[in-house]
Structures are given as structure tokens and as C-alpha cells.
């Protein structure tokens, strides 16, 4: 299996559901607009020519993957500055707000991944986004809750942020939730076991897709420096290539896991 060939196949599949790239664009631009209006601060991106990336982009993809200083209205943190955003301490109001955000974003994530997973196999419409996203919503909600644990730990003590490295083990779980028709417990089991069974493949994918986005970033940084409309164009580019890469990872997961399952069944005969 050639990673390049598998990636190239996904461009045609994503073109059939090209409307799905609007979701991450709206999320990015909406958050930027709210940030600037509520906090009365204009975003000025750090100018870079090249930013080396290694790893998988999020699903839905965000321009924040390239513009690491892209503002977050809810929460933003790095070791060189204090906490920024609405949620900056642990209290009841903030936890209720965070839970509400997780409820919404987990549904959007499940709908996005459902569309990506079906692209190229059938005609997918906005109706499928809501219907199938609703079917998978609870699974993505549990996964999203696990994602925010390191975030909460950072609010308690900065050093606890290193626990977020453990989330790497869950990188394939969202793909299992779309591909494997099993219980949520087995989704986690299959996703985690896939990572450890295919560490070599995972490293190859992380480098290949990371380098691709590093090259894409060469055009996004100058666009962002042009101002709001440049950032919009950059978000569209990120959303497009991000959808293709997420589709490629999903199809590689589907193909490899099916072959390993077939081999296991043959060995048991």
C-alpha cells in the first residue's frame, strides 16, 4: 500500500462532499471574529516562512494547526504567557460552560467524521451529517470528555499538562468509531491496539502528512499576514487538505484493520 496513492485517491472522494469543508472554516472564522469583538483585540499572526509539522491534523481540521498562535476565545495557554480566554480557572460556571461546548463540538465532530467516512462510497448529503452524526454523537462525546481532562489539569497545575501526551494513544479511536460497527468499549480497544500494532505505519503517516501540511503552511502564513480575508482563504485551504488527509488516514485504518482481521481469522482456522 502506497501512502501517496492512498492520499491521491481521497481528493476525488472529498470533491463529492466538498461542502463539508465549510464546517471547519465557519468554526475558525467564527471563533476569530468573536475573539476580536469580545476581547477588543485584533489578531496579528506571527510571521513565519516555514513551520515543520509532524503528526495528524485534527478532525475537523483547524487553521490553528498551522498558525499556532491563532486565538481561542474559550481557552489558550502556552508556557510563555498566562492563561487566556473565557475559561481560565476551575469553577462551577466554567465547568458548565465547558460541558456545553463539549456537547456541541462532539456532535459537530461526529457529523464531520460520518460524512468523511462515507465519502466516495455513496451520495452523502447534509441530512446524513445530522442523522449519522447523531448516531455516533455519544461516542464522540465520551472521547471529547477525555480530551478535556489534560486541559482541566493544566488549570489546576501547569505541570499536569504533560499528561496530555497520553492522548496520543487515542489517535485512531475516532476512526474506529466510524469504521468499526462495535461497542464504544471495543472502539477504544481497537483504536488503541491498532496504534501499537502499527507503530511503524503511524510514524510514516505522521511524517508524510506532517510534511505535506508544512508545505501547505508556506502559503498560509503570507495569507494570514494580509489580514482577515487572507485568514479566511488560509482556513479554506486548511479545511480542504485537512479533509483529504483525514479521509486518507481513515481509509488506511479501514484497509489495514480489515486485512489484519482476515489474517487473524485464517490463523484461527
Tab-separated table of C-alpha atoms in Angstrom:
chain	number	residue	atom	x	y	z
A	1	UNK	CA	0.000	0.000	0.000
A	2	UNK	CA	1.475	3.325	-1.093
A	3	UNK	CA	0.653	6.255	1.186
A	4	UNK	CA	0.908	8.622	-1.780
A	5	UNK	CA	-1.518	6.555	-3.869
A	6	UNK	CA	-3.959	6.277	-0.971
A	7	UNK	CA	-3.773	10.027	-0.424
A	8	UNK	CA	-4.330	10.818	-4.106
A	9	UNK	CA	-7.450	8.625	-4.169
A	10	UNK	CA	-9.083	10.726	-1.477
A	11	UNK	CA	-9.106	14.005	-3.408
A	12	UNK	CA	-11.864	12.676	-5.659
A	13	UNK	CA	-13.837	11.362	-2.681
A	14	UNK	CA	-13.673	14.716	-0.860
A	15	UNK	CA	-14.691	16.581	-4.022
A	16	UNK	CA	-18.021	14.713	-3.802
A	17	UNK	CA	-18.664	16.195	-0.341
A	18	UNK	CA	-16.779	19.456	-0.809
A	19	UNK	CA	-19.415	21.279	1.243
A	20	UNK	CA	-18.079	19.624	4.396
A	21	UNK	CA	-15.047	21.941	4.384
A	22	UNK	CA	-17.398	24.801	5.303
A	23	UNK	CA	-17.745	23.437	8.849
A	24	UNK	CA	-14.125	23.958	9.992
A	25	UNK	CA	-13.937	27.277	8.126
A	26	UNK	CA	-17.032	28.590	9.939
A	27	UNK	CA	-15.681	27.335	13.282
A	28	UNK	CA	-12.293	29.012	12.787
A	29	UNK	CA	-13.560	32.310	11.430
A	30	UNK	CA	-16.429	32.416	13.897
A	31	UNK	CA	-14.073	31.962	16.835
A	32	UNK	CA	-11.684	34.601	15.476
A	33	UNK	CA	-14.496	37.117	14.976
A	34	UNK	CA	-15.889	36.533	18.482
A	35	UNK	CA	-12.415	36.772	19.988
A	36	UNK	CA	-11.740	40.144	18.356
A	37	UNK	CA	-15.171	41.561	19.216
A	38	UNK	CA	-15.474	40.344	22.787
A	39	UNK	CA	-11.876	40.876	23.861
A	40	UNK	CA	-11.437	44.023	21.732
A	41	UNK	CA	-8.156	42.714	20.360
A	42	UNK	CA	-7.071	42.372	16.728
A	43	UNK	CA	-5.225	39.183	15.862
A	44	UNK	CA	-1.760	39.725	14.394
A	45	UNK	CA	-0.271	36.356	13.391
A	46	UNK	CA	3.398	35.621	13.959
A	47	UNK	CA	5.149	35.713	10.601
A	48	UNK	CA	6.949	32.502	9.642
A	49	UNK	CA	8.270	31.184	6.363
A	50	UNK	CA	8.229	27.512	7.313
A	51	UNK	CA	6.756	25.626	10.253
A	52	UNK	CA	7.679	21.926	10.417
A	53	UNK	CA	4.691	19.790	11.407
A	54	UNK	CA	4.751	16.115	12.336
A	55	UNK	CA	1.521	14.321	13.137
A	56	UNK	CA	-2.158	14.202	12.172
A	57	UNK	CA	-4.319	17.267	11.839
A	58	UNK	CA	-7.496	17.387	13.932
A	59	UNK	CA	-10.942	16.446	12.634
A	60	UNK	CA	-12.494	18.865	11.820
A	61	UNK	CA	-9.198	20.486	10.798
A	62	UNK	CA	-8.332	23.939	12.123
A	63	UNK	CA	-6.033	26.632	10.777
A	64	UNK	CA	-4.617	26.607	14.313
A	65	UNK	CA	-2.609	23.555	13.190
A	66	UNK	CA	-0.525	25.915	11.025
A	67	UNK	CA	-0.983	29.218	12.885
A	68	UNK	CA	-0.061	28.023	16.367
A	69	UNK	CA	-0.786	31.459	17.864
A	70	UNK	CA	-4.311	31.533	16.391
A	71	UNK	CA	-6.513	32.949	19.181
A	72	UNK	CA	-9.009	30.902	21.137
A	73	UNK	CA	-11.974	32.587	22.759
A	74	UNK	CA	-12.537	29.744	25.223
A	75	UNK	CA	-9.068	28.722	26.354
A	76	UNK	CA	-5.489	29.380	25.260
A	77	UNK	CA	-2.279	28.542	27.026
A	78	UNK	CA	1.438	28.331	26.472
A	79	UNK	CA	4.361	28.310	28.860
A	80	UNK	CA	5.487	31.831	27.933
A	81	UNK	CA	2.187	33.540	28.801
A	82	UNK	CA	-0.655	33.252	31.331
A	83	UNK	CA	-3.999	31.617	30.623
A	84	UNK	CA	-6.125	33.464	28.106
A	85	UNK	CA	-9.771	33.065	27.166
A	86	UNK	CA	-13.075	32.869	28.984
A	87	UNK	CA	-12.251	29.645	30.821
A	88	UNK	CA	-9.163	30.371	32.897
A	89	UNK	CA	-9.972	28.751	36.239
A	90	UNK	CA	-11.903	25.794	37.634
A	91	UNK	CA	-15.322	26.780	38.986
A	92	UNK	CA	-18.918	25.665	38.528
A	93	UNK	CA	-19.789	28.274	35.895
A	94	UNK	CA	-16.744	27.472	33.775
A	95	UNK	CA	-17.314	23.723	34.046
A	96	UNK	CA	-20.937	24.094	32.902
A	97	UNK	CA	-19.777	26.265	30.014
A	98	UNK	CA	-17.101	23.740	29.097
A	99	UNK	CA	-19.614	20.890	29.211
A	100	UNK	CA	-21.969	22.821	26.916
A	101	UNK	CA	-19.145	23.416	24.447
A	102	UNK	CA	-18.160	19.743	24.514
A	103	UNK	CA	-21.777	18.735	23.847
A	104	UNK	CA	-21.930	20.894	20.717
A	105	UNK	CA	-18.441	20.249	19.365
A	106	UNK	CA	-18.683	16.479	19.850
A	107	UNK	CA	-21.833	16.442	17.707
A	108	UNK	CA	-20.119	18.512	15.012
A	109	UNK	CA	-17.107	16.195	15.154
A	110	UNK	CA	-19.258	13.082	14.820
A	111	UNK	CA	-21.171	14.555	11.877
A	112	UNK	CA	-17.942	15.613	10.186
A	113	UNK	CA	-16.316	12.197	10.578
A	114	UNK	CA	-19.503	10.419	9.462
A	115	UNK	CA	-19.512	12.385	6.204
A	116	UNK	CA	-15.782	11.834	5.661
A	117	UNK	CA	-16.187	8.110	6.295
A	118	UNK	CA	-18.983	7.701	3.720
A	119	UNK	CA	-17.497	9.972	1.047
A	120	UNK	CA	-16.704	8.004	-2.094
A	121	UNK	CA	-18.984	5.091	-1.156
A	122	UNK	CA	-22.396	6.719	-1.507
A	123	UNK	CA	-24.071	10.043	-2.130
A	124	UNK	CA	-23.788	11.997	1.112
A	125	UNK	CA	-25.981	14.983	1.949
A	126	UNK	CA	-26.368	17.419	4.820
A	127	UNK	CA	-29.173	15.151	6.079
A	128	UNK	CA	-26.579	12.389	6.542
A	129	UNK	CA	-24.440	14.781	8.558
A	130	UNK	CA	-27.195	15.265	11.126
A	131	UNK	CA	-28.612	11.725	11.060
A	132	UNK	CA	-25.345	9.788	11.248
A	133	UNK	CA	-23.708	12.415	13.427
A	134	UNK	CA	-26.493	11.875	15.931
A	135	UNK	CA	-25.924	8.091	15.849
A	136	UNK	CA	-22.249	8.498	16.749
A	137	UNK	CA	-22.622	11.561	18.960
A	138	UNK	CA	-22.377	9.819	22.346
A	139	UNK	CA	-19.153	8.048	21.352
A	140	UNK	CA	-17.540	11.291	20.268
A	141	UNK	CA	-18.850	12.970	23.406
A	142	UNK	CA	-17.011	10.438	25.609
A	143	UNK	CA	-13.870	10.890	23.526
A	144	UNK	CA	-14.145	14.678	23.798
A	145	UNK	CA	-14.529	14.453	27.580
A	146	UNK	CA	-11.265	12.522	27.743
A	147	UNK	CA	-9.649	15.241	25.620
A	148	UNK	CA	-10.525	17.991	28.094
A	149	UNK	CA	-9.031	16.190	31.101
A	150	UNK	CA	-5.474	17.447	30.367
A	151	UNK	CA	-6.975	20.898	29.820
A	152	UNK	CA	-8.553	20.835	33.288
A	153	UNK	CA	-5.339	19.527	34.820
A	154	UNK	CA	-3.422	22.486	33.350
A	155	UNK	CA	-5.843	24.859	35.065
A	156	UNK	CA	-5.048	23.159	38.376
A	157	UNK	CA	-1.284	22.959	37.849
A	158	UNK	CA	0.682	23.716	34.697
A	159	UNK	CA	2.985	20.727	35.043
A	160	UNK	CA	-0.007	18.401	34.757
A	161	UNK	CA	-0.219	19.385	31.087
A	162	UNK	CA	2.295	16.674	30.284
A	163	UNK	CA	-0.455	14.139	30.882
A	164	UNK	CA	-1.873	15.256	27.515
A	165	UNK	CA	0.831	13.145	25.865
A	166	UNK	CA	-1.199	10.102	26.877
A	167	UNK	CA	-3.915	11.215	24.469
A	168	UNK	CA	-1.663	10.065	21.613
A	169	UNK	CA	-2.834	6.519	22.371
A	170	UNK	CA	-6.359	7.544	21.312
A	171	UNK	CA	-5.398	8.909	17.902
A	172	UNK	CA	-7.176	6.127	15.960
A	173	UNK	CA	-10.224	5.803	18.209
A	174	UNK	CA	-12.301	8.328	16.226
A	175	UNK	CA	-11.584	6.384	13.023
A	176	UNK	CA	-12.667	3.161	14.702
A	177	UNK	CA	-15.917	4.843	15.764
A	178	UNK	CA	-16.704	5.490	12.099
A	179	UNK	CA	-15.399	2.251	10.580
A	180	UNK	CA	-15.996	-0.486	13.166
A	181	UNK	CA	-19.561	-1.475	13.994
A	182	UNK	CA	-18.821	-2.455	17.591
A	183	UNK	CA	-19.486	-1.185	21.101
A	184	UNK	CA	-17.853	2.023	22.296
A	185	UNK	CA	-15.630	-0.023	24.604
A	186	UNK	CA	-14.343	-2.015	21.638
A	187	UNK	CA	-13.874	1.200	19.635
A	188	UNK	CA	-11.341	2.298	22.230
A	189	UNK	CA	-9.804	-1.166	22.358
A	190	UNK	CA	-9.484	-1.459	18.571
A	191	UNK	CA	-8.200	2.094	18.124
A	192	UNK	CA	-5.530	1.762	20.795
A	193	UNK	CA	-4.442	-1.718	19.673
A	194	UNK	CA	-4.197	-0.503	16.055
A	195	UNK	CA	-1.701	2.144	17.149
A	196	UNK	CA	0.569	-0.287	18.957
A	197	UNK	CA	0.312	-2.943	16.230
A	198	UNK	CA	1.180	-0.390	13.548
A	199	UNK	CA	3.673	1.985	15.150
A	200	UNK	CA	5.883	1.946	12.063
A	201	UNK	CA	2.969	2.812	9.791
A	202	UNK	CA	1.798	5.517	12.194
A	203	UNK	CA	5.236	7.152	12.195
A	204	UNK	CA	5.300	7.067	8.387
A	205	UNK	CA	1.848	8.650	8.214
A	206	UNK	CA	2.730	11.293	10.800
A	207	UNK	CA	5.850	12.313	8.881
A	208	UNK	CA	4.239	12.135	5.414
A	209	UNK	CA	1.102	14.106	6.266
A	210	UNK	CA	3.013	16.449	8.576
A	211	UNK	CA	5.466	17.358	5.827
A	212	UNK	CA	2.573	17.888	3.407
A	213	UNK	CA	0.978	20.392	5.772
A	214	UNK	CA	4.345	22.024	6.407
A	215	UNK	CA	4.470	22.763	2.687
A	216	UNK	CA	0.844	23.964	2.688
A	217	UNK	CA	1.773	26.276	5.561
A	218	UNK	CA	4.243	28.108	3.332
A	219	UNK	CA	1.270	29.689	1.557
A	220	UNK	CA	-0.926	30.103	4.647
A	221	UNK	CA	1.464	32.260	6.689
A	222	UNK	CA	1.715	35.002	3.996
A	223	UNK	CA	-2.060	34.889	3.533
A	224	UNK	CA	-2.632	35.345	7.269
A	225	UNK	CA	-0.313	38.353	7.267
A	226	UNK	CA	-2.690	40.020	4.756
A	227	UNK	CA	-5.435	40.277	7.364
A	228	UNK	CA	-8.917	38.865	7.884
A	229	UNK	CA	-9.650	37.865	4.284
A	230	UNK	CA	-6.268	36.233	3.965
A	231	UNK	CA	-7.029	34.184	7.083
A	232	UNK	CA	-10.356	33.127	5.544
A	233	UNK	CA	-8.543	31.850	2.451
A	234	UNK	CA	-5.985	30.125	4.656
A	235	UNK	CA	-8.780	28.450	6.642
A	236	UNK	CA	-10.364	27.183	3.406
A	237	UNK	CA	-7.034	25.720	2.239
A	238	UNK	CA	-6.501	24.081	5.623
A	239	UNK	CA	-10.039	22.688	5.678
A	240	UNK	CA	-9.639	21.222	2.184
A	241	UNK	CA	-6.298	19.487	2.699
A	242	UNK	CA	-7.314	18.553	6.240
A	243	UNK	CA	-10.388	16.735	4.916
A	244	UNK	CA	-8.285	14.853	2.364
A	245	UNK	CA	-5.742	13.797	4.986
A	246	UNK	CA	-8.407	12.732	7.496
A	247	UNK	CA	-10.073	10.698	4.757
A	248	UNK	CA	-6.720	9.127	3.856
A	249	UNK	CA	-5.987	8.142	7.462
A	250	UNK	CA	-9.495	6.711	7.833
A	251	UNK	CA	-9.204	4.629	4.651
A	252	UNK	CA	-5.746	3.375	5.632
A	253	UNK	CA	-7.161	2.418	9.034
A	254	UNK	CA	-10.082	0.658	7.312
A	255	UNK	CA	-7.868	-1.251	4.871
A	256	UNK	CA	-5.171	-2.299	7.334
A	257	UNK	CA	-7.596	-3.312	10.103
A	258	UNK	CA	-9.653	-5.418	7.668
A	259	UNK	CA	-6.525	-7.223	6.438
A	260	UNK	CA	-5.357	-7.872	9.988
A	261	UNK	CA	-8.786	-9.192	10.933
A	262	UNK	CA	-8.840	-11.523	7.905
A	263	UNK	CA	-5.366	-12.790	8.778
A	264	UNK	CA	-6.431	-13.409	12.365
A	265	UNK	CA	-9.472	-15.391	11.215
A	266	UNK	CA	-7.318	-17.508	8.871
A	267	UNK	CA	-4.781	-18.194	11.620
A	268	UNK	CA	-7.584	-19.360	13.919
A	269	UNK	CA	-8.876	-21.907	11.378
